[in-house]
Amino acid sequence: MQIVRTISQLNNLINAVKKEGKTVGFVPTMGYLHEGHISLVEEAKKHDDFIVMSIFVNPLQFGPNEDFELYPRDLKRDEKLAKMANVDVIFYPDVQEMYQKDLTCTVHVQKGVNALCGKSRPGHFDGVATVVLKLFNIVQPTRAYFGMKDAQQVAVIENLIADFNVPVQLMKCKTLREEDGLARSSRNVYLTNVERQQAPEIYRSLKQAVENIEAGEKSTSKLKEEMISHLSLTTTGEVDYVEILSYPSLDEISAIEGQVIIAIALKFSKARLIDNVTITV
Amino acid sequence: MQIVRTISQLNNLINAVKKEGKTVGFVPTMGYLHEGHISLVEEAKKHDDFIVMSIFVNPLQFGPNEDFELYPRDLKRDEKLAKMANVDVIFYPDVQEMYQKDLTCTVHVQKGVNALCGKSRPGHFDGVATVVLKLFNIVQPTRAYFGMKDAQQVAVIENLIADFNVPVQLMKCKTLREEDGLARSSRNVYLTNVERQQAPEIYRSLKQAVENIEAGEKSTSKLKEEMISHLSLTTTGEVDYVEILSYPSLDEISAIEGQVIIAIALKFSKARLIDNVTITV
C-alpha cells in the first residue's frame, strides 16, 4: 500500500492504473477509521480493481465554532487498518496541497441543507460538496462509496453528481449495525451501560415506522408522533429531531410518496446518535 | 460532422474516440457563430484530434431582465460554418437535457465578479461557471478553448479549473482583430460609418497603455486617466468602464505588478464594444 501526498503523484498513479484497464474505487474519509469505513472498502473491493482511500480533514466544512483543530487524527493507526483492508493507495494531502490558493469558486448547495443535521451547521454542506467535487476530479474514480449512515451527505453528493454531470457512479452503502441493530459509530463508546442498552430503540423505532408505512400509513405527522413517543418511553435520550422527508431532495412532506427518508437524532448524556432508513413506496 | 443532442449519445462517442487514443478539443459556444468562434476551432485543430463544439444558450446565465428568449439562434447556419471549419461533433442539447431537474448544487463565483462586465450582471458568472463545469464533465475534453475577448469569463473558468481540480487544459486564445485592430464582434455591424472609423481607437488606447507600462509607468490611475482622455478625444462613444485589474483574480490594484488586465467598454449609439489586453510585468 502506498501513501501519496501530492495531487500530481496521484494523477500519475491513477493514469497508469487506468491504462491497464483497471477500474478505480474511491472511499473518501476524514481518517480516524472505524468498521464503517472498512465496510466501504470491502464493498469497493467487490466492484473495483484498484482502491483509493482519501484521508483529509477538510477545513471548509467546519464552522467557525467547530473543532477543526481538535478533530481526531491518527495516521499510523489508519495506515494499519487500511492496509489490512487491502486499500491500494491512501491519498493523504495536506491543506495547502488541496487549497493552493483562496477559492474563487465554491459549490453552493441550495436545497435540503436546512433539514436534519444541516439545520445546525450552516455552510457545512457547501464545504462537503466542494471538497468531494475536488476529490472526484483528482481521483477520477469509476465508483465512489459512501455510507448511508450520513444520509444527508449522500443526498447532497447524489445531487452534486446529477447536477454537474460528474462522471462517477455513486455507491450508497448500507449502514453497518451491531447484532442488536444499533448503527456503528465511533460515538457509541461514549454511551453509559444503561444508554447502550436503550440505544437499539432508535433503529427499532425506524423499523416500526417502515412496517406502519408498509401497512398503509401515509401521514408523516402520525408516524413521527409515534416514533417520538416510542423513543420517550424506551430511552432516557432527548429527541433532537425525528424527520420524514423526500429523498434525495430532502423536502418536507405531509404524506408518504415515492422515496422517503426517516431519520432520528437522539441526544444521550455524552453522545448524540443519528440513524435513518430510506424506503420507496 | 455529427449533431448530437443527448448526453448519453455524446458519452458513447467520446469514449470511443478516447479508446482510439485521440485527444478531444472542446469549443463551447452559444451558437450564432462568427469568425471568433471559428478561430477557436482552428486553434483546437492544431492541438487536438477530435473537435467537439457545443451550442447551448444557457438560461442560467441570463438575468431576469435579460433576453434569453430573444438571443439569436440559427442552427442551420451554425451547422454550415462548423462543418466548413472541420468540427467533428456539434453537441446541441436542449434545456431539458442539460437541466433534467431543478439544481440543488450550483457553482458560486465569490471573487472577481463585481468588476468589468460582471458589475451589471449579478449572478451571470455563477450561471456561466455552472454550465461550463457541466459541459466539461459531459465532454471530458483534453483541452478547452476560450477567446480572450471575454477575458472576465476566461478568468472565471481559469479559477474554476484550478479551484475544483478539473482535469482539462485551458487554452486562452487571442482576440481576433480586423486589419485596423478592432476586435471582431457580431456587434460591430451595429456601428455607423463614423463610429466604425473611430472604433479602432479602443485597441490603440490599450496598446498605448501597454507601451506606457513597458516604459515604466506603474500608476493605474494615471494610465486610466490617459485612456479615458484618449477615448474622449478620438471617439463619440461613452466610456462605460476603463479598468486595470490583477489577472486572473480581477482585484483592484493601484500599482502595476505581476499579471494585469487592461479593459475597456465603450458605448456607441447602438453597440457597446469591449476589448482588453493582458500584460505581465
XYZ file of C-alpha atoms in Angstrom:
562
model
C 0.000 0.000 0.000
C 1.248 3.430 -0.971
C 0.671 6.738 0.805
C 0.524 9.605 -1.683
C 0.613 13.205 -0.555
C 0.523 15.197 -3.791
C -2.116 15.552 -6.494
C 0.382 15.196 -9.335
C 1.794 11.956 -7.924
C -1.724 10.561 -7.538
C -2.614 11.606 -11.097
C 0.362 9.687 -12.477
C -0.564 6.623 -10.481
C -4.240 6.683 -11.486
C -3.378 7.215 -15.152
C -1.107 4.155 -15.075
C -3.792 2.074 -13.350
C -6.457 3.113 -15.871
C -4.122 2.370 -18.802
C -4.066 -1.221 -17.566
C -7.853 -1.195 -17.979
C -8.477 -1.326 -14.244
C -11.425 0.366 -12.559
C -10.885 2.692 -9.615
C -12.975 2.566 -6.446
C -12.837 5.592 -4.173
C -13.552 5.784 -0.440
C -13.276 9.377 0.839
C -12.761 9.721 4.593
C -11.591 12.185 7.221
C -9.480 9.429 8.758
C -9.732 8.015 12.285
C -11.069 4.914 10.618
C -13.651 2.579 12.104
C -15.561 -0.504 10.937
C -17.908 1.694 8.901
C -15.057 2.886 6.685
C -13.670 -0.624 6.385
C -17.073 -1.922 5.263
C -16.994 0.680 2.461
C -13.589 -0.637 1.379
C -14.938 -4.196 1.445
C -17.846 -3.127 -0.759
C -15.433 -1.326 -3.112
C -13.277 -4.452 -3.444
C -16.332 -6.315 -4.771
C -16.710 -3.934 -7.722
C -13.388 -2.251 -8.424
C -9.830 -3.352 -9.179
C -7.910 -0.538 -7.514
C -8.989 1.095 -4.271
C -8.092 4.670 -3.352
C -8.937 5.924 0.118
C -8.522 9.613 0.850
C -7.817 10.840 4.354
C -8.363 14.578 4.560
C -9.858 16.614 7.359
C -11.474 19.344 5.285
C -11.353 22.768 6.980
C -14.014 24.088 4.580
C -16.770 22.003 6.150
C -16.087 23.069 9.726
C -17.928 26.111 11.056
C -16.112 28.888 12.932
C -17.188 27.374 16.267
C -16.459 23.798 15.275
C -13.466 21.745 16.209
C -11.329 21.507 13.035
C -8.100 21.587 15.039
C -9.400 19.092 17.614
C -10.824 16.596 15.110
C -9.114 13.291 15.952
C -6.245 12.250 13.675
C -4.132 9.094 13.812
C -2.419 8.280 10.520
C -0.344 5.414 11.929
C -3.460 3.565 13.074
C -5.387 4.452 9.886
C -2.490 3.169 7.805
C -2.552 -0.189 9.599
C -6.345 -0.574 9.218
C -6.342 0.481 5.552
C -3.522 -1.941 4.781
C -5.382 -4.793 6.473
C -8.439 -3.933 4.360
C -6.282 -4.112 1.186
C -6.567 -0.469 0.214
C -4.137 0.168 -2.670
C -3.429 3.856 -2.112
C -4.081 6.281 0.710
C -4.330 9.821 -0.658
C -3.219 11.973 2.236
C -2.798 15.597 1.104
C -2.231 18.479 3.496
C -4.481 21.549 3.498
C -2.004 23.540 1.388
C -1.995 20.851 -1.324
C -5.815 20.792 -1.503
C -6.286 24.570 -1.246
C -3.341 26.084 -3.065
C -4.993 29.481 -3.239
C -8.064 31.182 -1.802
C -11.061 29.712 -3.602
C -12.820 31.904 -6.149
C -15.350 29.174 -6.971
C -17.182 27.004 -4.454
C -20.129 24.660 -4.700
C -23.293 26.119 -3.248
C -25.894 23.612 -2.056
C -29.231 25.357 -2.356
C -31.665 22.747 -1.143
C -32.026 20.087 1.521
C -29.482 21.705 3.838
C -31.878 23.181 6.377
C -33.161 19.769 7.336
C -31.716 17.073 9.586
C -28.155 17.721 10.763
C -27.658 20.578 8.290
C -30.007 22.799 10.276
C -27.410 23.415 12.959
C -24.419 23.589 10.576
C -24.869 26.462 8.077
C -22.415 26.211 5.169
C -21.314 22.728 6.191
C -22.596 21.010 3.053
C -21.139 23.691 0.760
C -17.776 22.669 2.206
C -18.539 18.971 1.841
C -19.727 19.322 -1.773
C -16.740 21.476 -2.728
C -14.135 19.084 -1.361
C -15.896 16.000 -2.733
C -16.043 17.592 -6.197
C -12.322 18.361 -5.927
C -11.554 14.811 -4.817
C -13.662 13.343 -7.635
C -11.699 15.422 -10.148
C -8.377 14.462 -8.586
C -9.048 10.719 -8.203
C -11.341 10.322 -11.248
C -12.843 7.152 -9.803
C -15.105 4.707 -11.591
C -17.215 4.377 -8.445
C -17.321 6.276 -5.153
C -18.519 4.660 -1.914
C -20.468 6.497 0.774
C -22.235 5.127 3.831
C -25.956 5.740 4.255
C -25.358 6.460 7.954
C -24.731 10.035 6.738
C -27.824 10.027 4.542
C -27.944 13.796 4.172
C -24.360 13.833 2.937
C -25.197 11.062 0.471
C -28.213 13.064 -0.738
C -26.012 16.110 -1.327
C -23.428 14.024 -3.215
C -26.185 12.372 -5.261
C -27.426 15.824 -6.282
C -23.875 17.062 -6.882
C -23.212 14.224 -9.311
C -26.527 14.663 -11.123
C -26.431 18.472 -11.256
C -22.854 18.719 -12.523
C -22.908 15.513 -14.636
C -19.913 14.201 -12.724
C -18.725 11.005 -14.451
C -18.707 8.772 -11.377
C -21.049 6.090 -10.116
C -22.323 6.712 -6.590
C -22.434 3.565 -4.451
C -24.705 4.032 -1.457
C -23.642 1.527 1.181
C -25.790 0.120 3.945
C -25.255 1.313 7.493
C -23.205 -1.177 9.463
C -25.049 -2.343 12.605
C -24.371 -4.206 15.819
C -26.223 -7.504 16.415
C -28.986 -5.614 18.215
C -29.434 -3.115 15.368
C -27.535 -0.137 16.773
C -25.751 1.704 13.968
C -21.976 1.511 14.323
C -20.412 4.801 15.276
C -17.247 5.992 16.942
C -19.560 7.823 19.331
C -21.125 4.642 20.766
C -18.222 4.306 23.225
C -19.462 7.449 24.967
C -22.720 5.712 25.996
C -23.277 4.594 29.583
C -24.197 0.931 30.068
C -27.854 1.832 30.512
C -27.836 4.085 27.423
C -26.106 1.375 25.399
C -28.994 -0.953 26.265
C -31.536 1.684 25.223
C -29.789 2.787 22.023
C -31.148 -0.028 19.777
C -34.598 1.526 20.276
C -33.582 4.108 17.662
C -33.396 1.501 14.924
C -36.416 -0.369 16.336
C -38.392 2.841 16.052
C -37.280 3.317 12.430
C -38.218 -0.265 11.580
C -41.610 0.162 13.237
C -42.244 3.239 11.056
C -41.334 1.244 7.954
C -43.754 -1.500 8.998
C -46.503 1.055 9.555
C -45.860 2.575 6.114
C -45.954 -0.865 4.533
C -49.240 -1.442 6.341
C -50.635 1.650 4.611
C -49.931 4.587 6.931
C -49.417 7.756 4.843
C -49.421 10.548 7.403
C -45.908 11.717 8.256
C -47.111 13.575 11.338
C -48.765 10.428 12.752
C -45.650 8.384 12.016
C -43.393 10.985 13.634
C -45.615 11.236 16.723
C -45.463 7.506 17.220
C -41.669 7.460 16.860
C -41.213 10.316 19.313
C -43.472 8.634 21.832
C -41.646 5.304 21.363
C -38.262 6.962 21.974
C -39.543 8.834 25.033
C -40.978 5.670 26.570
C -37.986 3.419 25.918
C -34.945 5.707 26.321
C -33.619 8.447 28.564
C -32.324 10.287 25.479
C -33.598 13.647 24.300
C -35.068 13.732 20.784
C -33.070 16.238 18.676
C -35.145 15.525 15.582
C -37.428 12.929 14.066
C -37.945 13.756 10.407
C -39.573 12.190 7.375
C -38.523 13.824 4.106
C -38.481 13.129 0.394
C -35.197 11.582 -0.703
C -32.752 12.726 -2.092
C -34.385 16.180 -2.388
C -34.966 16.329 1.420
C -38.164 18.355 1.154
C -40.739 18.321 3.949
C -43.708 16.123 3.085
C -47.043 15.565 4.770
C -47.869 12.279 3.054
C -45.634 9.321 2.237
C -44.998 9.057 -1.511
C -42.064 7.916 -3.639
C -38.675 7.605 -1.984
C -38.548 8.936 1.582
C -36.037 9.060 4.395
C -36.970 8.549 8.033
C -34.289 9.952 10.304
C -33.652 10.279 14.014
C -31.126 12.178 16.095
C -31.186 11.329 19.797
C -29.061 13.011 22.443
C -27.773 10.832 25.241
C -25.755 12.287 28.102
C -22.421 12.311 26.240
C -23.274 11.179 22.705
C -25.702 12.356 20.047
C -26.631 9.342 17.906
C -28.102 9.521 14.405
C -29.706 6.833 12.298
C -32.043 6.592 9.324
C -33.739 4.322 6.836
C -34.922 5.056 3.308
C -37.966 3.409 1.801
C -39.686 3.673 -1.580
C -43.470 3.416 -1.648
C -19.933 16.060 -38.941
C -22.447 14.730 -36.446
C -25.028 16.666 -34.450
C -25.619 15.034 -31.080
C -28.495 16.077 -28.862
C -28.218 13.784 -25.843
C -25.588 13.439 -23.156
C -25.574 9.640 -23.289
C -25.024 9.606 -27.065
C -22.153 12.069 -26.673
C -20.633 9.978 -23.881
C -20.588 6.889 -26.093
C -18.984 8.825 -28.914
C -16.297 10.414 -26.726
C -15.478 7.098 -25.064
C -14.949 5.504 -28.476
C -12.761 8.417 -29.615
C -10.631 8.250 -26.465
C -10.224 4.489 -26.775
C -8.533 5.152 -30.120
C -6.028 7.253 -28.162
C -7.295 10.514 -29.648
C -7.332 13.795 -27.765
C -10.523 15.842 -27.553
C -10.619 19.614 -28.122
C -13.696 21.445 -26.880
C -15.094 24.767 -28.082
C -18.145 25.797 -26.027
C -20.429 28.369 -27.699
C -23.941 29.779 -27.525
C -24.174 29.432 -31.299
C -24.745 32.204 -33.836
C -21.162 31.574 -34.853
C -18.784 34.214 -36.133
C -15.097 34.349 -37.084
C -14.133 34.448 -33.406
C -15.618 31.010 -32.806
C -14.084 29.659 -35.985
C -10.643 30.901 -34.938
C -11.072 28.876 -31.715
C -11.803 25.782 -33.796
C -8.729 26.475 -35.924
C -6.623 26.710 -32.777
C -8.167 23.491 -31.466
C -7.327 21.660 -34.704
C -3.647 22.485 -34.123
C -3.586 20.616 -30.798
C -6.375 18.060 -30.717
C -7.504 15.131 -32.853
C -11.246 15.349 -32.328
C -13.146 18.618 -32.053
C -16.405 18.965 -30.136
C -18.290 22.249 -30.336
C -21.234 22.775 -28.034
C -24.075 25.086 -28.997
C -26.218 25.825 -25.984
C -27.901 29.055 -24.971
C -27.696 28.678 -21.208
C -30.737 30.107 -19.392
C -28.847 30.060 -16.083
C -26.528 32.902 -17.125
C -29.283 35.258 -18.212
C -30.716 37.644 -15.636
C -34.472 38.089 -15.174
C -34.387 41.231 -17.338
C -32.092 39.792 -19.972
C -33.047 38.447 -23.336
C -32.749 34.650 -23.082
C -35.707 34.115 -25.406
C -34.508 36.753 -27.887
C -30.886 35.595 -28.009
C -30.201 34.941 -31.720
C -30.241 31.291 -32.804
C -29.596 29.852 -36.268
C -28.596 26.181 -36.202
C -28.693 25.734 -39.996
C -26.133 28.500 -40.491
C -24.038 27.357 -37.494
C -24.030 23.822 -38.868
C -22.669 25.025 -42.205
C -19.931 27.140 -40.589
C -18.908 24.397 -38.156
C -18.738 21.856 -40.945
C -16.552 24.158 -43.037
C -14.259 24.537 -40.023
C -13.989 20.724 -39.735
C -15.702 20.393 -36.379
C -16.260 16.677 -35.707
C -19.317 16.891 -33.459
C -21.771 19.609 -32.569
C -23.254 18.938 -29.129
C -26.647 20.587 -29.295
C -28.707 19.678 -26.205
C -31.984 21.332 -25.322
C -32.569 22.956 -21.938
C -34.396 19.892 -20.618
C -31.422 17.658 -21.461
C -28.961 19.946 -19.665
C -31.204 20.677 -16.682
C -33.138 17.494 -16.054
C -34.217 18.655 -12.613
C -34.080 21.827 -10.547
C -30.465 22.267 -9.489
C -29.616 21.587 -5.858
C -25.935 22.392 -6.417
C -24.582 25.354 -8.357
C -21.153 26.915 -8.688
C -20.819 30.138 -6.754
C -18.166 32.559 -8.011
C -17.079 34.573 -4.999
C -14.477 36.896 -6.421
C -13.793 38.987 -9.489
C -17.450 39.243 -10.459
C -18.116 42.806 -9.361
C -15.592 44.162 -11.849
C -15.806 44.766 -15.590
C -18.958 43.425 -17.237
C -19.947 41.390 -14.150
C -20.828 44.578 -12.276
C -24.061 44.990 -14.192
C -24.907 41.269 -14.352
C -25.303 39.805 -10.841
C -25.298 36.017 -10.852
C -24.215 35.889 -14.507
C -20.877 34.202 -13.827
C -22.435 31.677 -11.402
C -24.517 30.567 -14.386
C -21.509 30.545 -16.701
C -19.335 28.561 -14.265
C -22.110 26.049 -13.571
C -22.814 25.278 -17.218
C -19.128 25.163 -18.144
C -18.458 22.701 -15.305
C -21.362 20.572 -16.550
C -20.081 20.711 -20.120
C -16.543 19.812 -19.019
C -17.916 16.755 -17.199
C -20.061 15.770 -20.173
C -17.434 16.265 -22.897
C -14.366 15.382 -20.767
C -12.090 17.242 -23.161
C -8.307 17.172 -23.171
C -8.249 20.908 -23.875
C -10.924 23.616 -23.862
C -10.652 26.755 -25.986
C -11.873 30.176 -24.892
C -11.342 33.567 -26.507
C -9.629 36.306 -24.524
C -12.182 38.792 -25.890
C -14.280 37.693 -22.899
C -11.352 37.988 -20.505
C -13.509 38.019 -17.398
C -15.170 34.772 -18.448
C -11.740 33.259 -19.084
C -10.601 34.396 -15.623
C -13.638 32.729 -14.046
C -13.010 29.495 -15.973
C -9.313 29.589 -15.057
C -10.294 29.822 -11.384
C -12.996 27.165 -11.788
C -10.461 24.703 -13.187
C -7.860 25.465 -10.510
C -10.304 25.549 -7.575
C -12.065 22.295 -8.466
C -9.010 20.499 -9.933
C -10.900 19.974 -13.198
C -8.787 17.688 -15.420
C -8.798 19.893 -18.529
C -6.218 22.185 -20.055
C -7.473 25.740 -20.573
C -6.381 27.251 -23.889
C -6.665 31.031 -23.833
C -6.945 32.201 -27.414
C -6.013 35.600 -28.766
C -8.746 38.035 -29.687
C -9.332 38.070 -33.424
C -8.946 41.560 -34.892
C -9.681 43.465 -38.077
C -6.724 44.890 -40.046
C -7.062 48.172 -38.145
C -7.045 46.453 -34.741
C -10.782 46.484 -33.953
C -11.740 43.314 -32.086
C -14.083 41.133 -34.134
C -17.587 41.051 -32.733
C -21.069 40.361 -34.014
C -21.930 43.768 -32.611
C -19.607 45.676 -34.980
C -22.313 45.660 -37.668
C -24.385 47.991 -35.493
C -21.748 50.762 -35.782
C -22.381 53.786 -38.015
C -19.684 54.526 -40.619
C -18.229 57.271 -38.462
C -18.250 55.051 -35.355
C -16.628 52.235 -37.314
C -13.768 54.587 -38.164
C -13.417 55.617 -34.517
C -13.704 52.130 -33.046
C -10.042 51.099 -33.551
C -9.135 53.804 -31.008
C -10.207 51.326 -28.321
C -7.369 48.960 -29.189
C -4.965 51.857 -29.851
C -5.688 53.133 -26.367
C -4.988 49.668 -24.890
C -1.729 49.408 -26.841
C -0.693 52.882 -25.687
C -1.254 51.830 -22.081
C 0.909 48.738 -22.627
C 3.661 50.926 -24.094
C 3.452 53.281 -21.130
C 3.699 50.348 -18.710
C 6.671 48.978 -20.608
C 8.230 52.438 -20.362
C 7.930 52.223 -16.577
C 4.533 53.716 -15.686
C 3.190 51.987 -12.544
C 0.190 54.117 -11.536
C -3.092 52.575 -12.632
C -4.978 55.824 -12.033
C -2.623 57.744 -14.344
C -2.888 55.059 -17.002
C -6.680 55.006 -16.769
C -6.914 58.807 -16.928
C -4.859 58.847 -20.114
C -7.000 56.133 -21.709
C -10.250 57.888 -20.823
C -8.950 61.155 -22.210
C -7.728 59.410 -25.383
C -11.139 57.801 -25.938
C -12.975 61.081 -25.289
C -10.787 62.953 -27.746
C -10.881 60.397 -30.551
C -14.399 58.903 -30.363
C -18.008 59.930 -29.869
C -18.536 56.838 -27.671
C -19.334 56.982 -23.974
C -16.877 55.247 -21.674
C -18.717 52.522 -19.716
C -15.545 51.463 -17.928
C -11.780 51.614 -18.190
C -10.277 49.212 -15.652
C -6.871 47.864 -14.767
C -7.033 44.799 -12.514
C -4.892 41.879 -11.392
C -5.408 38.830 -13.590
C -6.991 36.282 -13.209
C -8.055 37.320 -9.676
C -9.562 40.601 -11.010
C -8.775 42.590 -7.883
C -8.480 46.398 -7.996
C -4.842 47.497 -7.935
C -3.231 50.892 -7.588
C 0.176 49.899 -8.951
C 1.057 47.656 -11.881
C 2.598 44.370 -10.683
C 2.521 40.775 -11.948
C -0.148 39.857 -14.494
C -2.732 42.558 -15.118
C -5.670 43.100 -17.429
C -6.458 46.435 -19.034
C -10.049 46.529 -20.208
C -12.385 48.971 -21.918
C -16.124 49.040 -22.534
C -17.254 51.859 -24.832
C -20.876 52.607 -25.681
C -21.566 53.777 -29.217
C -25.069 54.744 -30.313
C -26.228 51.185 -30.971
C -23.364 48.962 -29.854
C -21.400 48.569 -26.654
C -17.905 47.359 -27.577
C -15.496 45.640 -25.200
C -11.805 44.906 -25.585
C -8.835 44.137 -23.373
C -5.183 43.180 -23.214
C -3.288 41.308 -20.529
C 0.339 42.013 -19.727
C 2.791 40.566 -17.223
C 5.312 42.940 -15.685
